[in-house]
Short mmCIF file of C-alpha atoms and ligand atoms in Angstrom, two decimals:
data_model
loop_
_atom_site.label_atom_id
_atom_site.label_comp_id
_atom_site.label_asym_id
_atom_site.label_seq_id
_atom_site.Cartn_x
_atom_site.Cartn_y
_atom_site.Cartn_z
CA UNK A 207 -32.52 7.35 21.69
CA UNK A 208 -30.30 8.19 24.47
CA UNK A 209 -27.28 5.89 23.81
CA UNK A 210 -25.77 5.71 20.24
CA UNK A 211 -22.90 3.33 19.84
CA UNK A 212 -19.17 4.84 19.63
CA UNK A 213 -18.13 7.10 16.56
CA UNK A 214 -16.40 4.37 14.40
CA UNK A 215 -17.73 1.37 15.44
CA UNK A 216 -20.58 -1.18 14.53
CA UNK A 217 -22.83 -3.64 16.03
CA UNK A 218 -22.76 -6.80 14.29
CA UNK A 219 -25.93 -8.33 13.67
CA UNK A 220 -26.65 -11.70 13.18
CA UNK A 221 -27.36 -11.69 9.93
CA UNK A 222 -23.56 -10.57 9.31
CA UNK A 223 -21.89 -12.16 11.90
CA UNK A 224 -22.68 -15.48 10.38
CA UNK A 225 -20.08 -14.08 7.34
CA UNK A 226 -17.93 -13.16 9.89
CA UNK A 227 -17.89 -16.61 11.51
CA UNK A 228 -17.68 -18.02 8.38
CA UNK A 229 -14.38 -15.80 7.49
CA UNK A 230 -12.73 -16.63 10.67
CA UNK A 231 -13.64 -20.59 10.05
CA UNK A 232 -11.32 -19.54 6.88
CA UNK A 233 -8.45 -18.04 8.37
CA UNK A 234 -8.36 -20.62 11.40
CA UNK A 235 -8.45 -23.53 8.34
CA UNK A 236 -5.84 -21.96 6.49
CA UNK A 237 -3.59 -21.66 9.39
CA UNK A 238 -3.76 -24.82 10.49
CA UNK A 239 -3.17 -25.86 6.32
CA UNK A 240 0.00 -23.54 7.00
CA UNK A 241 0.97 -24.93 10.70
CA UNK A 242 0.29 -21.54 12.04
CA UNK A 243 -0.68 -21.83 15.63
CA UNK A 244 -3.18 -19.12 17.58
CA UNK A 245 -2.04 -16.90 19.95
CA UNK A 246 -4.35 -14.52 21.82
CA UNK A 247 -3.04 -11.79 23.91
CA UNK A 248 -4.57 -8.93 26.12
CA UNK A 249 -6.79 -6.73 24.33
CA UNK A 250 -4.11 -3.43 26.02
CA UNK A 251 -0.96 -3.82 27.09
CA UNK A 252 1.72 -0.92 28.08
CA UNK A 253 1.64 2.21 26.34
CA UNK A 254 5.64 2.09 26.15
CA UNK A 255 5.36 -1.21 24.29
CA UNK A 256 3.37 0.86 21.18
CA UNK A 257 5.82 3.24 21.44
CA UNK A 258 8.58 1.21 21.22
CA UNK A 259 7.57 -1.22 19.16
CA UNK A 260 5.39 0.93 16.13
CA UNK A 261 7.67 3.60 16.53
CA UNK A 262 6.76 7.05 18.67
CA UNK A 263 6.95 9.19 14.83
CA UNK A 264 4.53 7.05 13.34
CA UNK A 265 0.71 8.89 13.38
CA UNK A 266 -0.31 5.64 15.07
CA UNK A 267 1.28 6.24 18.00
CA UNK A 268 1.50 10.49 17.50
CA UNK A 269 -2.56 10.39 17.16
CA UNK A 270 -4.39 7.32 17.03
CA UNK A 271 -3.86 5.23 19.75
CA UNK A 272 -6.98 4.68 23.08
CA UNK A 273 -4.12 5.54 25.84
CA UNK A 274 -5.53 5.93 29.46
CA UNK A 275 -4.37 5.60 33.43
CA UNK A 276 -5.73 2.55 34.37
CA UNK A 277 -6.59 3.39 38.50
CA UNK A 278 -3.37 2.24 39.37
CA UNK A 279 -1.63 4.85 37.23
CA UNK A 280 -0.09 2.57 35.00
CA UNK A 281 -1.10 4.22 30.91
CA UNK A 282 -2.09 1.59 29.22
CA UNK A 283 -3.54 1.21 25.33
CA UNK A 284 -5.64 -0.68 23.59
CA UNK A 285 -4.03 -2.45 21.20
CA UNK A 286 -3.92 -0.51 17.61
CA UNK A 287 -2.28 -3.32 15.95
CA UNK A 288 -1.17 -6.68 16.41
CA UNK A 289 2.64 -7.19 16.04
CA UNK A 290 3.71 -5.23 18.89
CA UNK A 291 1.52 -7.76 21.14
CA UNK A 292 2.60 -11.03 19.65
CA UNK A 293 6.34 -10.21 19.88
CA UNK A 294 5.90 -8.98 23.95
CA UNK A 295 4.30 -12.30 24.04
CA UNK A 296 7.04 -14.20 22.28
CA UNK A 297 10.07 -12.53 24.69
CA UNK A 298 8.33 -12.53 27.55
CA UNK A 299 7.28 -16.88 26.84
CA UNK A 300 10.66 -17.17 25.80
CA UNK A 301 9.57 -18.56 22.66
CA UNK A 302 12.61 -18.48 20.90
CA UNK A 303 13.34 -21.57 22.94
CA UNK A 304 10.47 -23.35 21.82
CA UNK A 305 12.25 -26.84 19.98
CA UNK A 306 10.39 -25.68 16.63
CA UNK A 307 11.63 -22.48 15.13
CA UNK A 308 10.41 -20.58 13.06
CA UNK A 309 7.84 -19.97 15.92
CA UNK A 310 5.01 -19.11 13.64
CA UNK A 311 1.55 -17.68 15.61
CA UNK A 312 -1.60 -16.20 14.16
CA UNK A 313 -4.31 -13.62 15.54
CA UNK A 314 -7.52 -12.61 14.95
CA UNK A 315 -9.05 -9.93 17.19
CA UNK A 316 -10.27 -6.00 17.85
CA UNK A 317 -7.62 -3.52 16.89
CA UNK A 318 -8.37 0.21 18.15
CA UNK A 319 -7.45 2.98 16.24
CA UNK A 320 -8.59 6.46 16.75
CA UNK A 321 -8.78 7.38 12.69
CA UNK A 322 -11.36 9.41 10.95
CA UNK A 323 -13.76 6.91 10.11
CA UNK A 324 -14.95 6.66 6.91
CA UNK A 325 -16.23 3.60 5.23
CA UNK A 326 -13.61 0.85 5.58
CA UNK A 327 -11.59 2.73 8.34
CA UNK A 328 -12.99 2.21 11.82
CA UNK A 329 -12.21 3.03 15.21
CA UNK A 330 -12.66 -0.95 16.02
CA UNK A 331 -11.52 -2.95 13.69
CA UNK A 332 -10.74 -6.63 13.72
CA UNK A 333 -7.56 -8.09 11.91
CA UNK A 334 -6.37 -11.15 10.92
CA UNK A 335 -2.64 -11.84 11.06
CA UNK A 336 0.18 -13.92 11.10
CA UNK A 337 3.46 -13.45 12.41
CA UNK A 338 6.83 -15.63 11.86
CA UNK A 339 9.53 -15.11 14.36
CA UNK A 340 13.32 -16.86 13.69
CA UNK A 341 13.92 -17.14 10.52
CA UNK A 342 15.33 -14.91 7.77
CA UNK A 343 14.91 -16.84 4.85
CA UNK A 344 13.14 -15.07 1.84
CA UNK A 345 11.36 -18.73 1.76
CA UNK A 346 9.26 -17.27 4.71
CA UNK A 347 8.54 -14.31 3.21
CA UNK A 348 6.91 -15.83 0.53
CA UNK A 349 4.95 -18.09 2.35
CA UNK A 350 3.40 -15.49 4.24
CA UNK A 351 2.78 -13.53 1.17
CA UNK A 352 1.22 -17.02 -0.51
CA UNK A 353 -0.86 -17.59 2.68
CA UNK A 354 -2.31 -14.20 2.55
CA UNK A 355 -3.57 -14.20 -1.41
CA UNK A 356 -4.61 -17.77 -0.71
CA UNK A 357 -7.01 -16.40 1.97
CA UNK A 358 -8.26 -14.06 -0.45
CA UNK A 359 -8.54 -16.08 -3.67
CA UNK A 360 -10.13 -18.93 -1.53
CA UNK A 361 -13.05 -16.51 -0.62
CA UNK A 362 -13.57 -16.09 -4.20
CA UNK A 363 -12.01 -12.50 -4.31
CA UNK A 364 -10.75 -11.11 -7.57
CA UNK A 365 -8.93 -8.29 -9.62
CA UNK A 366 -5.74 -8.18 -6.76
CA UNK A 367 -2.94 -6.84 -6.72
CA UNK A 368 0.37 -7.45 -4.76
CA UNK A 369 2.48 -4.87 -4.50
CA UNK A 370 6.05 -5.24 -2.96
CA UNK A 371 9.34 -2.90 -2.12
CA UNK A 372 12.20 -3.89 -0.18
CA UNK A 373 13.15 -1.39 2.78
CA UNK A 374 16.69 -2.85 3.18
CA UNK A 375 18.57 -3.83 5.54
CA UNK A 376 20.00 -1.65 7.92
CA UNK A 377 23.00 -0.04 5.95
CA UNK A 378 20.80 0.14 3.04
CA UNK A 379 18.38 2.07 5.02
CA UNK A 380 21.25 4.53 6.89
CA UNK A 381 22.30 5.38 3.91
CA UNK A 382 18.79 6.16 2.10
CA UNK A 383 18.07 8.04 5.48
CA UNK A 384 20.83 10.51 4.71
CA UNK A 385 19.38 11.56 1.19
CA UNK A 386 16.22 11.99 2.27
CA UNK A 387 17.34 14.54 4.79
CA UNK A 388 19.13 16.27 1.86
CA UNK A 389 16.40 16.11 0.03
CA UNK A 390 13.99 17.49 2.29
CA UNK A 391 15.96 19.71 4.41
CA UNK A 392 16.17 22.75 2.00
CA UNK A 393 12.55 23.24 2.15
CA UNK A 394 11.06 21.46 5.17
CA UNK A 395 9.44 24.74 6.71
CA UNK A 396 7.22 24.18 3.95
CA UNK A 397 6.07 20.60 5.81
CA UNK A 398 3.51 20.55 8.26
CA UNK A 399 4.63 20.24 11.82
CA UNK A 400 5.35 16.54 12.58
CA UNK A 401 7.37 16.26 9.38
CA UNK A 402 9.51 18.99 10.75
CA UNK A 403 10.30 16.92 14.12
CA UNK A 404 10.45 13.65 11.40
CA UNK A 405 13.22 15.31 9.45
CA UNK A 406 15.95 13.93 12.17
CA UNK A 407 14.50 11.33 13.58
CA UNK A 408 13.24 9.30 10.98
CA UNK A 409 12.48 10.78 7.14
CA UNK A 410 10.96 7.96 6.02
CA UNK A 411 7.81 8.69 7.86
CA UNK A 412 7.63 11.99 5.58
CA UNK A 413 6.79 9.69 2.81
CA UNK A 414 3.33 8.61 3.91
CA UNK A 415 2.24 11.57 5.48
CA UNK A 416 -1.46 12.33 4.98
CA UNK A 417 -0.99 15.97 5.27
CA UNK A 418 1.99 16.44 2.88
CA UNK A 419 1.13 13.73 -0.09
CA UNK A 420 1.24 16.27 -2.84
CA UNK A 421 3.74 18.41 -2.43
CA UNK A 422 6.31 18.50 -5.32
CA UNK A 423 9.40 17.25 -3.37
CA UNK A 424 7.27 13.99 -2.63
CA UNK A 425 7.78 13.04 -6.23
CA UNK A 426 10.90 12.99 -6.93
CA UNK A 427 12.25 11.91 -3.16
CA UNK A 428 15.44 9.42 -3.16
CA UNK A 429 13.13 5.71 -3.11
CA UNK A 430 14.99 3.09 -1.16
CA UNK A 431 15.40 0.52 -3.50
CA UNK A 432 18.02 2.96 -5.41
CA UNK A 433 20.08 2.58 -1.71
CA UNK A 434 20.13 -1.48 -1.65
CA UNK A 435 23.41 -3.15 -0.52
CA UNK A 436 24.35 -5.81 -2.12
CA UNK A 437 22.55 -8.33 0.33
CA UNK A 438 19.49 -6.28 0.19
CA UNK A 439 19.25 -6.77 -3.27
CA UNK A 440 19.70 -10.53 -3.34
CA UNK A 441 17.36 -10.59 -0.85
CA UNK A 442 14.16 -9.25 -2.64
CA UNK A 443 15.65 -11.04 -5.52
CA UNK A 444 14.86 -14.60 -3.65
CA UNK A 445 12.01 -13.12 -2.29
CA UNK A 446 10.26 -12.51 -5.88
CA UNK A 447 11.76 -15.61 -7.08
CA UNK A 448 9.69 -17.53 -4.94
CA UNK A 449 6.92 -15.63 -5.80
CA UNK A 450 7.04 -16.08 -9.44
CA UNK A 451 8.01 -19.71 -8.47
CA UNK A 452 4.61 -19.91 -6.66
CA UNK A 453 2.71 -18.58 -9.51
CA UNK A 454 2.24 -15.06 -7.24
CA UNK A 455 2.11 -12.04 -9.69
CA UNK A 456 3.16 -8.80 -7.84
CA UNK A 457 4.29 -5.36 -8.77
CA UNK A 458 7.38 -3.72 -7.12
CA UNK A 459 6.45 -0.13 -6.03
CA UNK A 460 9.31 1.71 -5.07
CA UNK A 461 7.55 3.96 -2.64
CA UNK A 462 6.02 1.73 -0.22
CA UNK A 463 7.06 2.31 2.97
CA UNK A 464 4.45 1.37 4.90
CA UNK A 465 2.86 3.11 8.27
CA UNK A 466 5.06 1.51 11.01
CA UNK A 467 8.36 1.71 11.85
CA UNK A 468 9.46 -1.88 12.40
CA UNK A 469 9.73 -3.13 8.87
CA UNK A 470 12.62 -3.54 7.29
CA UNK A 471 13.42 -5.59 3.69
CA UNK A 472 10.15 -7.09 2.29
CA UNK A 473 7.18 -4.83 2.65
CA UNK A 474 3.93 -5.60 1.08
CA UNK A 475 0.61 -4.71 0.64
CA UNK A 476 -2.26 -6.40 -1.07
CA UNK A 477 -4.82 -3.84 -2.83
CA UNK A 478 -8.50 -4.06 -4.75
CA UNK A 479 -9.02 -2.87 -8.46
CA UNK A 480 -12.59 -1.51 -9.20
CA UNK A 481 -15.10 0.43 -8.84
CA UNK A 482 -17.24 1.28 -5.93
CA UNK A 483 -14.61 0.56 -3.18
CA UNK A 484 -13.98 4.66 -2.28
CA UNK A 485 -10.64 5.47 -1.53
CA UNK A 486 -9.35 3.10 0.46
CA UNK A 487 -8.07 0.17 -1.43
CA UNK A 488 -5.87 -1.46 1.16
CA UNK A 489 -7.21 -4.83 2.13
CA UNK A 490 -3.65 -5.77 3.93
CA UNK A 491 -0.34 -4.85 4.87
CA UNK A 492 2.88 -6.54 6.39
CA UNK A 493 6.61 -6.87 5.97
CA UNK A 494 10.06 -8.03 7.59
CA UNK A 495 10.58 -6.59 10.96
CA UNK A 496 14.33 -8.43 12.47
CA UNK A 497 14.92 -5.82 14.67
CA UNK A 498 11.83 -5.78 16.61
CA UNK A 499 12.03 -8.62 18.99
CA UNK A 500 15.29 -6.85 20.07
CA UNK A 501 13.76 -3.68 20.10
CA UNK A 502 11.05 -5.55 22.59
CA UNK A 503 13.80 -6.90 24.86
CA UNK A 504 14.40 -10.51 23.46
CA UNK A 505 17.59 -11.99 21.51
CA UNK A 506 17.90 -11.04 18.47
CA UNK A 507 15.73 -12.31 16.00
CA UNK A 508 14.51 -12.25 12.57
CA UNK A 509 10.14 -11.68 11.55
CA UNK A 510 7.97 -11.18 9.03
CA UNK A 511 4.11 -10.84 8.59
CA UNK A 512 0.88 -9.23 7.29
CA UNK A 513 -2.43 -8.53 8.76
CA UNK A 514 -5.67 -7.70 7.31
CA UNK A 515 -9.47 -6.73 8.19
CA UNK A 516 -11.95 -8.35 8.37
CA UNK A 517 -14.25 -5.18 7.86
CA UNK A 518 -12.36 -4.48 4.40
CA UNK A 519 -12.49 -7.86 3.28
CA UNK A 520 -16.21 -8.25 3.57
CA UNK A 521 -16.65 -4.50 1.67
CA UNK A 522 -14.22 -6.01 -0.99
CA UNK A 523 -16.87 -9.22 -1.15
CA UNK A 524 -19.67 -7.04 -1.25
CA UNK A 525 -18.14 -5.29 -3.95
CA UNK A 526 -17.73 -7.68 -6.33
CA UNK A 527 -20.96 -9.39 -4.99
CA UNK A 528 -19.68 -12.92 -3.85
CA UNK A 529 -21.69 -14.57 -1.70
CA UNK A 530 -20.59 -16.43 0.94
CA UNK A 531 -21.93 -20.41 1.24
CA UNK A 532 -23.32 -20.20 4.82
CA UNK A 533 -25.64 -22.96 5.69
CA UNK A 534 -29.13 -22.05 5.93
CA UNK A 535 -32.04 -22.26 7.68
CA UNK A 536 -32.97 -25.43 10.44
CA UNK A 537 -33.05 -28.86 10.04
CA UNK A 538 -36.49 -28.66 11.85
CA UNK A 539 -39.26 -26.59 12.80
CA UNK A 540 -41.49 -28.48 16.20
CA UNK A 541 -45.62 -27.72 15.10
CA UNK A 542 -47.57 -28.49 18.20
CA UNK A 543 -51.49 -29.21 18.42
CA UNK A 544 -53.21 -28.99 21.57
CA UNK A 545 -52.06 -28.27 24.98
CA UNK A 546 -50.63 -31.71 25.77
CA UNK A 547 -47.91 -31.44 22.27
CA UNK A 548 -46.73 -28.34 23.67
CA UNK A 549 -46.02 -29.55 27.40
CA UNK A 550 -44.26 -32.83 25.30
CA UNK A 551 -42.28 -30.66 22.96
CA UNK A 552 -38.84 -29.75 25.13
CA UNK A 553 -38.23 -32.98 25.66
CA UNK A 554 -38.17 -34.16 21.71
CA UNK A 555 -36.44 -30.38 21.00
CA UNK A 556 -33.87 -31.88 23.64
CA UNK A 557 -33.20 -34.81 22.00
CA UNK A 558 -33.20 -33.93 18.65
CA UNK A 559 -30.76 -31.20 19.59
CA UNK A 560 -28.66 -33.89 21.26
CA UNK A 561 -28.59 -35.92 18.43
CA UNK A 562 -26.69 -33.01 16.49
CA UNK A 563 -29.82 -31.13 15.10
CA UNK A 564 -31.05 -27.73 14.44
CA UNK A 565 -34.16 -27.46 15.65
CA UNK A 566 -36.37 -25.14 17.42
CA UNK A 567 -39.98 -24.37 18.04
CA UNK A 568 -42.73 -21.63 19.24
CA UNK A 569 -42.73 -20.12 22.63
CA UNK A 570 -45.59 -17.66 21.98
CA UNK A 571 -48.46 -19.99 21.69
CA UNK A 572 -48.95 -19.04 18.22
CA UNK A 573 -51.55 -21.11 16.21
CA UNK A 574 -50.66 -23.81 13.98
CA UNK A 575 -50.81 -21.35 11.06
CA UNK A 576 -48.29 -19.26 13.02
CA UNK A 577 -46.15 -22.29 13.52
CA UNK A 578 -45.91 -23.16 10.07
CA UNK A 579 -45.17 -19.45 8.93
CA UNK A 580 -42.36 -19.51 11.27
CA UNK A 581 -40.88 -22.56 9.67
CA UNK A 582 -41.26 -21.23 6.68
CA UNK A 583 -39.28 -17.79 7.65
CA UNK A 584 -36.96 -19.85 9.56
CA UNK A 585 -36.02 -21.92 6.27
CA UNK A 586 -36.48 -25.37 8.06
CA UNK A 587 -36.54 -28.27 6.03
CA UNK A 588 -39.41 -30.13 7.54
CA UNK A 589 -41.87 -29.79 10.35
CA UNK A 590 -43.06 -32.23 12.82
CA UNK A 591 -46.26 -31.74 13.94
CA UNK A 592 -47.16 -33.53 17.08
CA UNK A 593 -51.03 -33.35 18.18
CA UNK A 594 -52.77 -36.25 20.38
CA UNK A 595 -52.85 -38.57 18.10
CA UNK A 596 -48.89 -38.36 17.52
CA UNK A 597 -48.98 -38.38 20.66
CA UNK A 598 -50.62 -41.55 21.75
CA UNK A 599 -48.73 -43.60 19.23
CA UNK A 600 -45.53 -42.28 19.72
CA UNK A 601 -44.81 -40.77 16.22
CA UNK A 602 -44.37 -37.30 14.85
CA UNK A 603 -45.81 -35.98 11.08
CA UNK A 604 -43.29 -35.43 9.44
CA UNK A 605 -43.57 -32.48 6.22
CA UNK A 606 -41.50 -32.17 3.85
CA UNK A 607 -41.37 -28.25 3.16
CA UNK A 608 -40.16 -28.42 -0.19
CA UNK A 609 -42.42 -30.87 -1.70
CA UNK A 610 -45.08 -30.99 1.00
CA UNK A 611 -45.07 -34.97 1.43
CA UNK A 612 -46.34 -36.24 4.71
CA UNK A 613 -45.52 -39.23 6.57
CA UNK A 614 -46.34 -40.66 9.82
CA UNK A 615 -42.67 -41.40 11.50
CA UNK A 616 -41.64 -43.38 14.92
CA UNK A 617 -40.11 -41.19 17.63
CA UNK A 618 -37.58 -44.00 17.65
CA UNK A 619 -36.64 -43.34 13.44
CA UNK A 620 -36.87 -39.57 13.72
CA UNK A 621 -33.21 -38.08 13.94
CA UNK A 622 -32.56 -41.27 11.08
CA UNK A 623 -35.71 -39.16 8.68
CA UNK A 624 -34.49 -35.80 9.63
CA UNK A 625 -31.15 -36.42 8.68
CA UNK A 626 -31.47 -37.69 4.90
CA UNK A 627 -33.89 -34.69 4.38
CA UNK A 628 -30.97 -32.82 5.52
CA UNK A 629 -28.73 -34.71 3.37
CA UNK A 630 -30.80 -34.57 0.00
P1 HAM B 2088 -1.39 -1.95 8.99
O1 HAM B 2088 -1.07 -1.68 7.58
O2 HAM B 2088 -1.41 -0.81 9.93
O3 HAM B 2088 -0.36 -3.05 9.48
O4 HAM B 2088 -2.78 -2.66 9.07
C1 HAM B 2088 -3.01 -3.86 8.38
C2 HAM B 2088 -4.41 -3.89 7.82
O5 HAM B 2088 -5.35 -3.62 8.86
C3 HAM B 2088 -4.71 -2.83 6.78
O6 HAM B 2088 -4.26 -3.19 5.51
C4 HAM B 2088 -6.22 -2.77 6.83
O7 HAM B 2088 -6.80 -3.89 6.17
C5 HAM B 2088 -6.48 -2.98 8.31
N1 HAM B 2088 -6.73 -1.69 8.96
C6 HAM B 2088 -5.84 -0.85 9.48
N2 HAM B 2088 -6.45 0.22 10.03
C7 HAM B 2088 -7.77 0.02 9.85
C8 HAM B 2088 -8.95 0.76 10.21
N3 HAM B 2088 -8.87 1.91 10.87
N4 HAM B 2088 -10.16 0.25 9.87
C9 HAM B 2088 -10.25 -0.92 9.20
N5 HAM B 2088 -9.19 -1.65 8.85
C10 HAM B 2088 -7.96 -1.19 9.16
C11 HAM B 2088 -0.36 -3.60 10.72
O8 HAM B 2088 -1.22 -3.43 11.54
C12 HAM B 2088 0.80 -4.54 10.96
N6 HAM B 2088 0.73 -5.01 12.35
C13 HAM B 2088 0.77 -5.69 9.98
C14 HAM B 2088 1.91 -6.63 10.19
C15 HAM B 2088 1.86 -7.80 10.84
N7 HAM B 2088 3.15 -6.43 9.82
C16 HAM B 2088 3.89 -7.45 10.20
N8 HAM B 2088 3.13 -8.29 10.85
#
């Protein structure tokens, strides 16, 4: 085979895409339940706005992101996240003008990445998030934290866990930037090379480097939450208030920090217990992020929110072997006889289909036998078998293909027969 599809990415088949419509029938359902509202933006935008936006430190934008000249010579990237889209989107619309604030917008769309795949990290991956712009009350926070485990726990998931820090606000993070530069500075030419240019410009991004993980300074390294003002504090305070108010059980980790540079008190990340899920365990990520829309070019204004995969959530289903309940098989399977059924057949298909039906029939001039096996495969609930005799009386044979009952039915009661098979 000459053409292979690209390293880290997947065809989706029909057989799994009807999950996938199914999960984004979900997320679109829950949104609304939350009075989210879609947004969809360009699939690249300007390179600058990554940079800006995720933060030019952070190995997303160092050595991940799809960055070409479009033939204009304008470097452009497809998008390797969402956040950075929504807020261009909500500066440039002037949202924060809108009459109802919090302006609160969901996604769900391709995300590019160029990672190392491995099972559950792709080069094309599709997330699922939510973003609230304009307000900073923990209230928010928690809401996007409840609508996220409600997503999960609605599609049956298990065994999660919700695991939250607080990144402070901006004093609180100053000073925690200072002692990790003590910390690290003594012995940083024993840190691969990007921690070396991280060491001024932003420590924090030390933390969650892949390269350096284990090495001994990483363990005992100043964690934020020990760096908390005073607001900070009360802050994630209300924030896990609400939580526990909401029945939410969570576990602070102190050394979340997340990949991307935005965020800023609440950070969060919802993970999978068990077996069989490899090394990644990450199903979804978000936090607070109130200087980004300033960062972007708009007023200031306060944000929060999470994203997730969709490619992660349906390992984590597979995992723990949930099946989805997607609707089977076709109302009705068309069995012609003879030449003159078959010339009569798209006209019945067409009104049956219509009349709100699922329907279809054979376009191989496969034998009756053939018909029926197709039926069968095709998991319809009856047949109608039209031969002359149907025909000249204007009625269909109706089979049932559970129990095998016949019955002679009127063109006329058809859709009316079809549709309490359907129902029973
Ligand atoms: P993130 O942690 O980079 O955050 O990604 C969020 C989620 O996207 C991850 O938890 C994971 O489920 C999924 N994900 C990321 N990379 C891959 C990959 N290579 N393959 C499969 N799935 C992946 C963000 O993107 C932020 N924009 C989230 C956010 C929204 N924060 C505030 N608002």
């Amino acid at each position: 085979m000459k053409y292979k599809l690209p390293r880290g990415t997947q065809d989706i088949l029909p057989e799994e895409s009807r999950k996938w419509q199914y999960i984004e029938a979900k997320a679109h359902d829950l949104c609304q339940r939350y009075n989210y509202k879609e947004i969809r933006t360009p699939i690249f935008e300007q390179t600058d706005l990554f940079a800006r936006g995720v933060g030019d430190t952070t190995d997303i934008v160092q050595k991940e992101m799809y960055t070409f000249d479009d033939r204009g010579g304008r470097s452009l990237t497809l998008r390797p996240e969402g956040t950075a889209s929504t807020v261009r989107s909500f500066v440039e619309n002037k949202m924060y003008g809108w009459a109802d604030q919090p302006t609160k917008l969901y996604y769900i769309g391709p995300m590019f990445r160029y990672e190392r795949p491995q099972s559950g990290r792709m080069r094309q991956f599709v997330q699922f998030g939510v973003e609230a712009m304009g307000s900073a009350d923990p209230a928010i926070d928690a809401e996007v934290i409840g609508l996220a485990m409600d997503f999960y726990s609605e599609l049956g998931l298990k065994n999660l866990k919700l695991i939250i820090n607080s990144l402070g606000d901006k004093e609180s993070r100053r000073n925690h930037k200072e002692a990790l530069i003590n910390h690290f500075k003594p012995r940083i030419n024993e840190f691969c090379k990007d921690c070396q240019t991280r060491l001024e410009k932003n420590p924090l991004r030390i933390l969650d480097c892949k390269v350096d993980r284990n090495h001994e300074l990483m363990v005992d390294a100043p964690a934020i939450l020990e760096f908390l003002n005073e607001d900070s504090v009360t802050y994630f305070e209300q924030v896990k208030t609400f939580l526990k108010d909401m029945n939410i059980s969570y576990e602070v980790d102190a050394s979340l920090v997340r990949g991307l540079d935005y965020y800023n008190n609440t950070a969060f990340e919802i993970m999978i217990d068990g077996v069989g899920f490899g090394a990644i365990t990450t199903l979804s990520g978000g936090g607070r992020y109130n200087g980004l829309v300033e960062e972007i070019g708009g007023p200031a204004t306060p944000g929060i929110g999470f994203a997730l995969s969709i490619e992660r959530l349906l390992m984590a289903l597979e995992t723990q072997g949930i099946e989805l309940p997607l609707e089977d098989g076709l109302d009705a399977y068309l069995v012609t006889m003879g030449d003159k059924a078959k010339t009569a057949a798209p006209k019945l298909l067409h009104q049956l289909r219509h009349e709100g039906l699922k329907v279809d029939a054979d376009y191989l001039a496969k034998k009756v036998k053939g018909q029926m096996k197709a039926a069968d495969r095709q998991q319809a609930k009856v047949v109608l078998i039209i031969g002359d005799e149907e025909l000249s009386t204007n009625s269909v044979m109706l089979k049932s293909m559970a129990t095998g009952e016949q019955e002679l039915v009127s063109i006329t009661d058809i859709t009316d027969k079809i549709k309490n098979y359907k129902s029973e």
